[in-house]
Tab-separated table of C-alpha atoms and ligand atoms in Angstrom:
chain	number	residue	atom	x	y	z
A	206	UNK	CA	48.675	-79.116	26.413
A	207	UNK	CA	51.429	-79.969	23.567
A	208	UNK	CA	55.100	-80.689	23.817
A	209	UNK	CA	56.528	-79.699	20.587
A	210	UNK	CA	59.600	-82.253	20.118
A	211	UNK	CA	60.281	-86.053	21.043
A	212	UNK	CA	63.632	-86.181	21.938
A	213	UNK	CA	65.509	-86.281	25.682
A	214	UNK	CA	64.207	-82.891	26.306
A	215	UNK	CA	60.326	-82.737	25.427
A	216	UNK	CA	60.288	-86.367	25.958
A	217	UNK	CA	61.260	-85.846	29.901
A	218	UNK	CA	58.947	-82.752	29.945
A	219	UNK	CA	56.208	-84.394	28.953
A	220	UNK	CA	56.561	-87.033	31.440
A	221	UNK	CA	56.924	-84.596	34.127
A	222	UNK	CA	53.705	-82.703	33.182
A	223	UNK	CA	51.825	-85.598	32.887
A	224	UNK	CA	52.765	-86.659	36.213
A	225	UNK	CA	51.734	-82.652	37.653
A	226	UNK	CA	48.052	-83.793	36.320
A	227	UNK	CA	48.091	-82.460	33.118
A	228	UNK	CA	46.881	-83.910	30.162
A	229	UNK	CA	50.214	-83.913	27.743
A	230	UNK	CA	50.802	-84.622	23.859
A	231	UNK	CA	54.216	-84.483	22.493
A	232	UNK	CA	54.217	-83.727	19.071
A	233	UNK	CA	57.645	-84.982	16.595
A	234	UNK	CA	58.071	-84.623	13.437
A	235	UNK	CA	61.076	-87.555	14.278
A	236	UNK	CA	60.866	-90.799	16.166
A	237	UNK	CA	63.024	-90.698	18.904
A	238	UNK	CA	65.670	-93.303	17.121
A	239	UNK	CA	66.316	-90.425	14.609
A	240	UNK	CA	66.952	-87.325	17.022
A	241	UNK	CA	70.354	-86.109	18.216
A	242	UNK	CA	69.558	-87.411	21.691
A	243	UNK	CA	70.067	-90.995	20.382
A	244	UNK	CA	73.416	-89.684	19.044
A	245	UNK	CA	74.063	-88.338	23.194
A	246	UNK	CA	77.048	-91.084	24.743
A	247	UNK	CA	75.174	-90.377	27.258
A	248	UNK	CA	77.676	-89.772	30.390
A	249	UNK	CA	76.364	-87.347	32.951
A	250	UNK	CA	78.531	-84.135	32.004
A	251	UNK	CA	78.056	-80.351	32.066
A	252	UNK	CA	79.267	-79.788	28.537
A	253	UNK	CA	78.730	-76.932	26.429
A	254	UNK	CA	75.494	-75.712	28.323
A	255	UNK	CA	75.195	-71.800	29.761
A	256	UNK	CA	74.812	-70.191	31.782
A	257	UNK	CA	76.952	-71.918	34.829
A	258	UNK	CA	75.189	-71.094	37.720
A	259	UNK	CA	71.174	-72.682	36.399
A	260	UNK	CA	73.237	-75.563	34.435
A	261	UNK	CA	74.580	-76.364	37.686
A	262	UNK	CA	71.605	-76.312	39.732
A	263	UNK	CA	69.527	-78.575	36.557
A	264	UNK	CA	72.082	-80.988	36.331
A	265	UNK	CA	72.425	-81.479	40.264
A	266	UNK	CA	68.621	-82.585	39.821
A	267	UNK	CA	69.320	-84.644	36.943
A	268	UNK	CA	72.063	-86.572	38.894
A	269	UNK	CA	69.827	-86.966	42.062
A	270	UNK	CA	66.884	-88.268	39.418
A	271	UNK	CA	69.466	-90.477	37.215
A	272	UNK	CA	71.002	-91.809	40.128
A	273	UNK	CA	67.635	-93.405	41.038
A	274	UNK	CA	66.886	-94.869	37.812
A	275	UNK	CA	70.232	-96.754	37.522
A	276	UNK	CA	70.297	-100.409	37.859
A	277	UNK	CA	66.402	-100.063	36.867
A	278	UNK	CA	64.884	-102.428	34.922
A	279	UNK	CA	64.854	-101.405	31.562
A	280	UNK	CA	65.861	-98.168	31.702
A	281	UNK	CA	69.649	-98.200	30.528
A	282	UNK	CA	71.087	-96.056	32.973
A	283	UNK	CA	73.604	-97.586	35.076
A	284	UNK	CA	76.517	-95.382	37.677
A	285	UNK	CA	80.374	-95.809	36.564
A	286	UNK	CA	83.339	-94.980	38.188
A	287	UNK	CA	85.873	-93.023	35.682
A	288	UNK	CA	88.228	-89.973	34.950
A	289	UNK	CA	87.906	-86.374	34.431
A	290	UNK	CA	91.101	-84.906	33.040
A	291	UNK	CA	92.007	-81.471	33.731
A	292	UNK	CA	94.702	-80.160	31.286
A	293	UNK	CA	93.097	-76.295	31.602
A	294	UNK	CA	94.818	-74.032	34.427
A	295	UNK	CA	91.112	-72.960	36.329
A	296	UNK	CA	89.076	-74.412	39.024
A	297	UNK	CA	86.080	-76.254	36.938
A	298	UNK	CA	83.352	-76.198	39.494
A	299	UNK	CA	81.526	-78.016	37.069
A	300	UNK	CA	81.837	-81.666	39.243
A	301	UNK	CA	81.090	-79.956	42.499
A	302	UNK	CA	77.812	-81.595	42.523
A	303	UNK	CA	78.798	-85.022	42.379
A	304	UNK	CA	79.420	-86.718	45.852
A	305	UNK	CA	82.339	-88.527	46.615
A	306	UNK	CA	84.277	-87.161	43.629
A	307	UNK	CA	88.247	-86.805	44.793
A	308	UNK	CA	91.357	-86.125	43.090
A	309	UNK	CA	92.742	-88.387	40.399
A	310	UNK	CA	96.578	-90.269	41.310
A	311	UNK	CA	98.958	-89.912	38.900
A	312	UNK	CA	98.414	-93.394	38.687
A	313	UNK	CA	94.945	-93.050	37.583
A	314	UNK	CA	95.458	-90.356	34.887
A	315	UNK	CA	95.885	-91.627	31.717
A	316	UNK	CA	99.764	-90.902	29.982
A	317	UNK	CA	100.665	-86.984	29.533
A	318	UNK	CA	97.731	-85.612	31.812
A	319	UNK	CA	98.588	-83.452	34.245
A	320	UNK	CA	95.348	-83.714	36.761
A	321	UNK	CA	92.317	-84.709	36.956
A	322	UNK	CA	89.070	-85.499	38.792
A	323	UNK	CA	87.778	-89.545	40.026
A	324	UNK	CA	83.639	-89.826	40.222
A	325	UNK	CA	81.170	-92.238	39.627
A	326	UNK	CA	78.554	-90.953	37.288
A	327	UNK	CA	75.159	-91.835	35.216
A	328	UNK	CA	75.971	-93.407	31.746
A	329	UNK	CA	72.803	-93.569	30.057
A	330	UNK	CA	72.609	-96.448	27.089
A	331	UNK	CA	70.333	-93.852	24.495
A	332	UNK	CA	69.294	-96.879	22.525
A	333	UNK	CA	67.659	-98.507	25.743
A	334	UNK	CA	66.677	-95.206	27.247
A	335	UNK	CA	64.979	-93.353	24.844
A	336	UNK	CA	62.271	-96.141	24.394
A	337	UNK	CA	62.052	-96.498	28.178
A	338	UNK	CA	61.240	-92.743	28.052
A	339	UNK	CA	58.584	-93.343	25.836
A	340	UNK	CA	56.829	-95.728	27.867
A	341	UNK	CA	56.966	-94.238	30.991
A	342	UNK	CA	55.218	-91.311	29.038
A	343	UNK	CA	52.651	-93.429	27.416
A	344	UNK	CA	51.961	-95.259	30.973
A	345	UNK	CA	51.673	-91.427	32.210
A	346	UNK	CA	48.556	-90.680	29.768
A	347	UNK	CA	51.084	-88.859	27.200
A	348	UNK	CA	49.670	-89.213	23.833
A	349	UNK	CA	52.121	-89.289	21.403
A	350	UNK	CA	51.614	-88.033	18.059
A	351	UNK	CA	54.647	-87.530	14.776
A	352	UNK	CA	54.001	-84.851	13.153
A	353	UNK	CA	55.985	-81.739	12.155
A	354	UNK	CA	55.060	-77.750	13.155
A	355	UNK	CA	55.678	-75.005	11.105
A	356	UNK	CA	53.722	-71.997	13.598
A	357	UNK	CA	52.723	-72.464	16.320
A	358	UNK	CA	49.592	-70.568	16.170
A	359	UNK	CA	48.926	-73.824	14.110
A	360	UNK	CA	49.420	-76.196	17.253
A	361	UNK	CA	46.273	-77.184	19.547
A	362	UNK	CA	46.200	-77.120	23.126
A	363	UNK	CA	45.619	-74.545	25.722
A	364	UNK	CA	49.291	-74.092	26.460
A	365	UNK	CA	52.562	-75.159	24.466
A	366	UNK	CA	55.762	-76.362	25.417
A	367	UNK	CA	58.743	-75.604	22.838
A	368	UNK	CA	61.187	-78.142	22.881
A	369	UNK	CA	62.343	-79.292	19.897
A	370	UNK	CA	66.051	-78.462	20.081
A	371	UNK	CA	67.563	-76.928	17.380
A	372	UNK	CA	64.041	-76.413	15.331
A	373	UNK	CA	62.858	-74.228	18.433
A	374	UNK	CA	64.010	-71.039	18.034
A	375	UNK	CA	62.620	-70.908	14.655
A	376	UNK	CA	59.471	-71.218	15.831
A	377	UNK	CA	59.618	-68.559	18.108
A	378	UNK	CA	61.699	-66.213	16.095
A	379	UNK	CA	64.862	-66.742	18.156
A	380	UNK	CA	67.968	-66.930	15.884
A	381	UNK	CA	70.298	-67.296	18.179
A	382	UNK	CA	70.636	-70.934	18.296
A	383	UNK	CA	73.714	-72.953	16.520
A	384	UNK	CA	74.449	-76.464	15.651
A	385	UNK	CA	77.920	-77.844	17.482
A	386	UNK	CA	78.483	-80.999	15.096
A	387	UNK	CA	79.621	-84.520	17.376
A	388	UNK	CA	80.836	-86.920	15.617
A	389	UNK	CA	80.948	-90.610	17.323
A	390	UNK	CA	82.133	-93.755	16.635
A	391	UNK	CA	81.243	-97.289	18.871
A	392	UNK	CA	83.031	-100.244	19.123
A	393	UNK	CA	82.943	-102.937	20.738
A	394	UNK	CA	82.733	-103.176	25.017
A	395	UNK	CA	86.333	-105.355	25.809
A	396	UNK	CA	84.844	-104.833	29.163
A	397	UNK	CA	86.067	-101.756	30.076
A	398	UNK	CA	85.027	-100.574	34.101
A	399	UNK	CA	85.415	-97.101	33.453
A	400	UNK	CA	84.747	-94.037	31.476
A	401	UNK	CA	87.310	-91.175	30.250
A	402	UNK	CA	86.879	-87.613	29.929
A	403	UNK	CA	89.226	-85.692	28.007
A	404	UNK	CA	87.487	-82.253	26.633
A	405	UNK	CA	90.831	-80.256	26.308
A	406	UNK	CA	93.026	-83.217	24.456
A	407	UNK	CA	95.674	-81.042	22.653
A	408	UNK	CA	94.599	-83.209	19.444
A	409	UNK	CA	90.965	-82.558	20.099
A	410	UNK	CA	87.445	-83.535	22.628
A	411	UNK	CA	88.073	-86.901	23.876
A	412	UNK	CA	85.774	-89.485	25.447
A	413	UNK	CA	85.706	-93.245	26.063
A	414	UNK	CA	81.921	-94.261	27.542
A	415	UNK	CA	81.563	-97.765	27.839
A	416	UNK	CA	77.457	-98.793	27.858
A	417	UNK	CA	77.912	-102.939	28.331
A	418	UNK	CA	77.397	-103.225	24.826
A	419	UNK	CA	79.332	-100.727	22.925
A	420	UNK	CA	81.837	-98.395	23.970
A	421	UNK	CA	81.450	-94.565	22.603
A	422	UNK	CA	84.413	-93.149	21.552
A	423	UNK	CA	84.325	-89.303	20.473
A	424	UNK	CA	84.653	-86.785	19.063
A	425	UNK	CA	84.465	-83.654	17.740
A	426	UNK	CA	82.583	-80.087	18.434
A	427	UNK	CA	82.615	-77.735	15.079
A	428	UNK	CA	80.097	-74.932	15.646
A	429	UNK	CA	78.007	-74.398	13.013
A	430	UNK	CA	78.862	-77.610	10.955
A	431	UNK	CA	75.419	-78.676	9.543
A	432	UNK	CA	76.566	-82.268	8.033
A	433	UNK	CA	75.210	-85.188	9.542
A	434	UNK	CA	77.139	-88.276	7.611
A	435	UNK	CA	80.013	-89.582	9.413
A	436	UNK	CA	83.536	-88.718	8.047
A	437	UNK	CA	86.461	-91.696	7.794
A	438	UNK	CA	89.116	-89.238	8.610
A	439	UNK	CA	87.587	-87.546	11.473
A	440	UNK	CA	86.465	-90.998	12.749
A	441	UNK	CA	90.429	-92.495	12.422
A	442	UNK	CA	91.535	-89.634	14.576
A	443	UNK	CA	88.889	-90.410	17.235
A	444	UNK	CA	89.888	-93.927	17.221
A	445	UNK	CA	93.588	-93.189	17.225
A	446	UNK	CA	93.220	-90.989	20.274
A	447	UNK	CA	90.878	-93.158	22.328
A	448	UNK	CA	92.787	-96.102	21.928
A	449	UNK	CA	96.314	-93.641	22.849
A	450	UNK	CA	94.453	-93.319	26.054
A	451	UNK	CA	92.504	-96.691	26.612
A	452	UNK	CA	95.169	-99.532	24.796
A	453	UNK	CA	92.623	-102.297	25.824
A	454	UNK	CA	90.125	-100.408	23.121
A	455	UNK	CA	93.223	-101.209	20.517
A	456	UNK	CA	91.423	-104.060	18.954
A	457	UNK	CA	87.860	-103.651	19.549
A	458	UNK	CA	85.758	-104.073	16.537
A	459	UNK	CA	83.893	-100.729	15.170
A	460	UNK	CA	80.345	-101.178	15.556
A	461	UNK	CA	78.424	-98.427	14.452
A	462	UNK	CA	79.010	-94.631	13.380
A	463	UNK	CA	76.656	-91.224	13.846
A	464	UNK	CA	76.756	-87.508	13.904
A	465	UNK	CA	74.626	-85.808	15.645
A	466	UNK	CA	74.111	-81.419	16.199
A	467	UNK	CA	74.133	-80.252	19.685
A	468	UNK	CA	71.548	-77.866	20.173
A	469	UNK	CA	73.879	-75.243	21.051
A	470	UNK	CA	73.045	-71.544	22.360
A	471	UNK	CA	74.515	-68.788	24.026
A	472	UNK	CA	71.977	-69.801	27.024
A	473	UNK	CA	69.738	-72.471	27.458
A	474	UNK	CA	66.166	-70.345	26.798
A	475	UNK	CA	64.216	-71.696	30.261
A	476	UNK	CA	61.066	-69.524	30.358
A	477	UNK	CA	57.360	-68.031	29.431
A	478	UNK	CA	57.362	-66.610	25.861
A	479	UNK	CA	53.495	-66.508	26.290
A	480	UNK	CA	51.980	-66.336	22.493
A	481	UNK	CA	48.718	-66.051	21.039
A	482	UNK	CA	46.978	-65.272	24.424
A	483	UNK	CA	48.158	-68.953	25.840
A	484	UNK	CA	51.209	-70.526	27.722
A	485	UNK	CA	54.025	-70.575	25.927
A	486	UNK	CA	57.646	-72.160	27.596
A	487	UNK	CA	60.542	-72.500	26.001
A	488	UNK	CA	63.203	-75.083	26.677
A	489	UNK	CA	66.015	-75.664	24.274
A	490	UNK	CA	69.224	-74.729	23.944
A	491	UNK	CA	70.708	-77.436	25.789
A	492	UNK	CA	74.383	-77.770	23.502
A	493	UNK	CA	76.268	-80.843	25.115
A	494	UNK	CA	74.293	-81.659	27.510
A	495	UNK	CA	70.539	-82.223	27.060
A	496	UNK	CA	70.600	-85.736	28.840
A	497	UNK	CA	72.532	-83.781	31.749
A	498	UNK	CA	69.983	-81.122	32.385
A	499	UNK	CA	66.716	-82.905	31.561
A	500	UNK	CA	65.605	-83.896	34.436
A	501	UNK	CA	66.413	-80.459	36.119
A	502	UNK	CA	64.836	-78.423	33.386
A	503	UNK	CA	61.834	-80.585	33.289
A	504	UNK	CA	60.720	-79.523	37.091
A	505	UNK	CA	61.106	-76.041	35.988
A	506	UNK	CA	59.104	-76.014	33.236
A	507	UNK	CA	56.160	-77.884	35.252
A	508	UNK	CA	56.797	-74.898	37.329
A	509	UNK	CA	56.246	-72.106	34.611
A	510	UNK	CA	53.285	-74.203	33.462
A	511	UNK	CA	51.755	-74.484	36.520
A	512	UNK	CA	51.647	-70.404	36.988
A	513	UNK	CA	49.145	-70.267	33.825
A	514	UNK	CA	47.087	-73.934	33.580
A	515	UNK	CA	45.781	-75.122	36.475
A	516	UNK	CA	46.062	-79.582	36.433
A	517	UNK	CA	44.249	-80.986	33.834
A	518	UNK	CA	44.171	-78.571	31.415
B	1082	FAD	C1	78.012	-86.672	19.627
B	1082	FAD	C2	77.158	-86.175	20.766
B	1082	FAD	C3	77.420	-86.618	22.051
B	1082	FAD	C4	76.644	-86.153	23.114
B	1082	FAD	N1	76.896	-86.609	24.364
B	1082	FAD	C5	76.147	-86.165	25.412
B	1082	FAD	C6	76.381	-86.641	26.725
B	1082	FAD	O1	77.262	-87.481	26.952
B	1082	FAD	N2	75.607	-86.140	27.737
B	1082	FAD	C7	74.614	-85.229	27.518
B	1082	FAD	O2	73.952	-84.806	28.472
B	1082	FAD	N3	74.378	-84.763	26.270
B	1082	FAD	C8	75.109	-85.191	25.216
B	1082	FAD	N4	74.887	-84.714	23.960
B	1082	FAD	C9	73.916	-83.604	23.791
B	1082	FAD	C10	72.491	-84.096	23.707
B	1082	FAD	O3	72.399	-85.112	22.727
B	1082	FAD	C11	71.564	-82.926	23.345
B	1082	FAD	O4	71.750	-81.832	24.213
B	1082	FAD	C12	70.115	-83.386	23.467
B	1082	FAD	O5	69.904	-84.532	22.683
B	1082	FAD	C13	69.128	-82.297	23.064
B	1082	FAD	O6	67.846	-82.864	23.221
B	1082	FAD	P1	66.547	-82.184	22.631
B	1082	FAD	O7	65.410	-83.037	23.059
B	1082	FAD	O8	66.537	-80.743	22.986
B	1082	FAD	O9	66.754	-82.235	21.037
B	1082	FAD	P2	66.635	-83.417	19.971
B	1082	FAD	O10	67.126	-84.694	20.501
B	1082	FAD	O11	67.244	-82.873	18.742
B	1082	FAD	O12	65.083	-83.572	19.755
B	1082	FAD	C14	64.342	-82.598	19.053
B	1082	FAD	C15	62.938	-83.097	18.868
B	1082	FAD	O13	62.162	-82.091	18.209
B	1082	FAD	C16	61.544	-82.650	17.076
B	1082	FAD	N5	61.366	-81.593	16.084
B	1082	FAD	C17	62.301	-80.906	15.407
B	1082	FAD	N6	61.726	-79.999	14.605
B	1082	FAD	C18	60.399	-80.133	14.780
B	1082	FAD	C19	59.275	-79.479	14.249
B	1082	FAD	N7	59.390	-78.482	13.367
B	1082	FAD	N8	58.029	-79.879	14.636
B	1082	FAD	C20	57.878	-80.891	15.529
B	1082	FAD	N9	58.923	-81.520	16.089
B	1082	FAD	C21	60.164	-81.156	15.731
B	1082	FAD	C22	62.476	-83.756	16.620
B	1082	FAD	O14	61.769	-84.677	15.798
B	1082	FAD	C23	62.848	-84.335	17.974
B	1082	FAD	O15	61.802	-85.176	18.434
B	1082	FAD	C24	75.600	-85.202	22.877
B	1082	FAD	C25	75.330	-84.801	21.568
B	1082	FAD	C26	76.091	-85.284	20.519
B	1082	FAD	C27	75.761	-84.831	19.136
């Protein structure tokens, strides 16, 4: 069977199928260096993904399977304690998942936040991930192949998965789907412990992720923004407010830039579109949190597939 798409998504798919007994190719018309998931900070977080209640229950999986891999060899995924700020007036049930999570002192919060939430979560280092990812597909029997689809009557294989984030619902007719534009910017690691949250900021989405190597400092989320080159302004104002909340980032050297689009989507699309008498799943739509809910979608889709293609096929 094919995976359409190479990123966190078809990538972690792929892998899963494989290991179900099927015999996988993932197809990309990108290597995996080039996709928005490289752009991903990566922190465990429920961001911008619909609906609640099937986000929740992917990225509880995800945690469980992230949680393993930290401290692993090679994978870049290590656990880090940090801050969730809560400036909205609602319960966000969105951290219910993770265990030991408590509420945040005063003392912990950084200056002018009213509440917030103390956890230890996943960070996952993209740039040491995504190649791990790779591997642990090729070492599965996952061939795979660069190359870009157009239709997917075109694409060989007795059943297809669709998971090539924002290119997906193109190829299945699905217009629904909408770019939400990040903007990051990475400096140097001082050696910060922690990690910062800040998604209602009253100057905009803040978040400090430090990976060892680089801290992540973002950003922005502008639906339907379809520019990918980093912008000096935008990337001053990310700085300014990261380093307003974290002084010991005040003199850390900028590292690298990126923009990356969010796959974003009214839903993530989880399910058979069967096409051309053949499997057909679709997974994409994952917005801000593809890393979050990979591993979580990933078992479901080895579930859909394994209704229609028995191992092997
Ligand atoms: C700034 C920023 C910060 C983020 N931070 C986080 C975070 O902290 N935590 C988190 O969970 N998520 C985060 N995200 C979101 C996360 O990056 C995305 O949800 C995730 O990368 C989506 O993965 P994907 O595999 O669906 O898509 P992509 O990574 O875009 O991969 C798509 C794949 O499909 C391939 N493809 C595209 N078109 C075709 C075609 N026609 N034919 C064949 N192949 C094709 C591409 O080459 C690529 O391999 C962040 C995103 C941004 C931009």
């Amino acid at each position: 069977m094919t995976v359409v798409g190479g990123g966190v998504v078809g990538l972690t798919c792929a892998l899963e199928l494989a290991r179900a007994g099927h015999r996988v190719r993932v197809l990309a018309a990108d290597p995996p260096e080039r996709t928005t998931s490289a752009v991903a900070a990566a922190i465990w977080s429920p961001y911008r993904a619909f609906p609640a209640e099937a986000v929740q229950r992917w990225a509880a999986v995800s945690l469980g399977v992230l949680t393993g891999l930290a401290g692993q060899e090679g994978t870049g995924v290590t656990l880090r304690p940090g801050t969730v700020v809560h400036r909205g007036g609602g319960p966000d049930g969105r951290w219910d998942a993770v265990p030991g999570r408590r509420p945040a002192t005063a003392a912990e919060l950084p200056p002018g936040a009213p509440a917030g939430t103390r956890c230890t979560l996943p960070v996952v280092a993209m740039g040491r991930y995504l190649p791990w990812l790779l591997a642990t597909c090729r070492a599965a029997g996952v061939r795979v192949e660069q190359g870009r689809v157009d239709r997917l009557d075109d694409v060989a294989g007795d059943a297809v998965v669709v998971a090539a984030g924002l290119a997906s619902g193109p190829l299945l007719g699905d217009g629904s789907g909408v770019p939400i534009q990040g903007q990051v910017v990475r400096v140097a690691d001082p050696g910060l412990p922690e990690w910062l949250l800040d998604e209602d900021h009253p100057d905009g989405l803040t978040y400090v992720v430090p990976r060892g190597s680089d801290v992540v400092c973002g950003g922005t989320a502008v639906e339907g923004a379809t520019g990918t080159e980093p912008d000096p302004e935008v990337e001053a104002a990310v700085l300014a407010r990261a380093r307003a909340l974290v002084p010991a980032l005040r003199d850390a050297p900028v590292l690298s830039r990126a923009v990356g689009l969010r796959p974003g989507r009214p839903a993530v699309r989880l399910e058979r579109v069967d096409t051309g008498g053949r499997p057909v799943v679709a997974c994409y739509g994952h917005g801000g949190a593809g890393v979050t809910l990979s591993w979580g979608c990933a078992a479901d889709v080895a579930a859909l597939v394994r209704c229609g293609v028995g191992p092997s096929a």
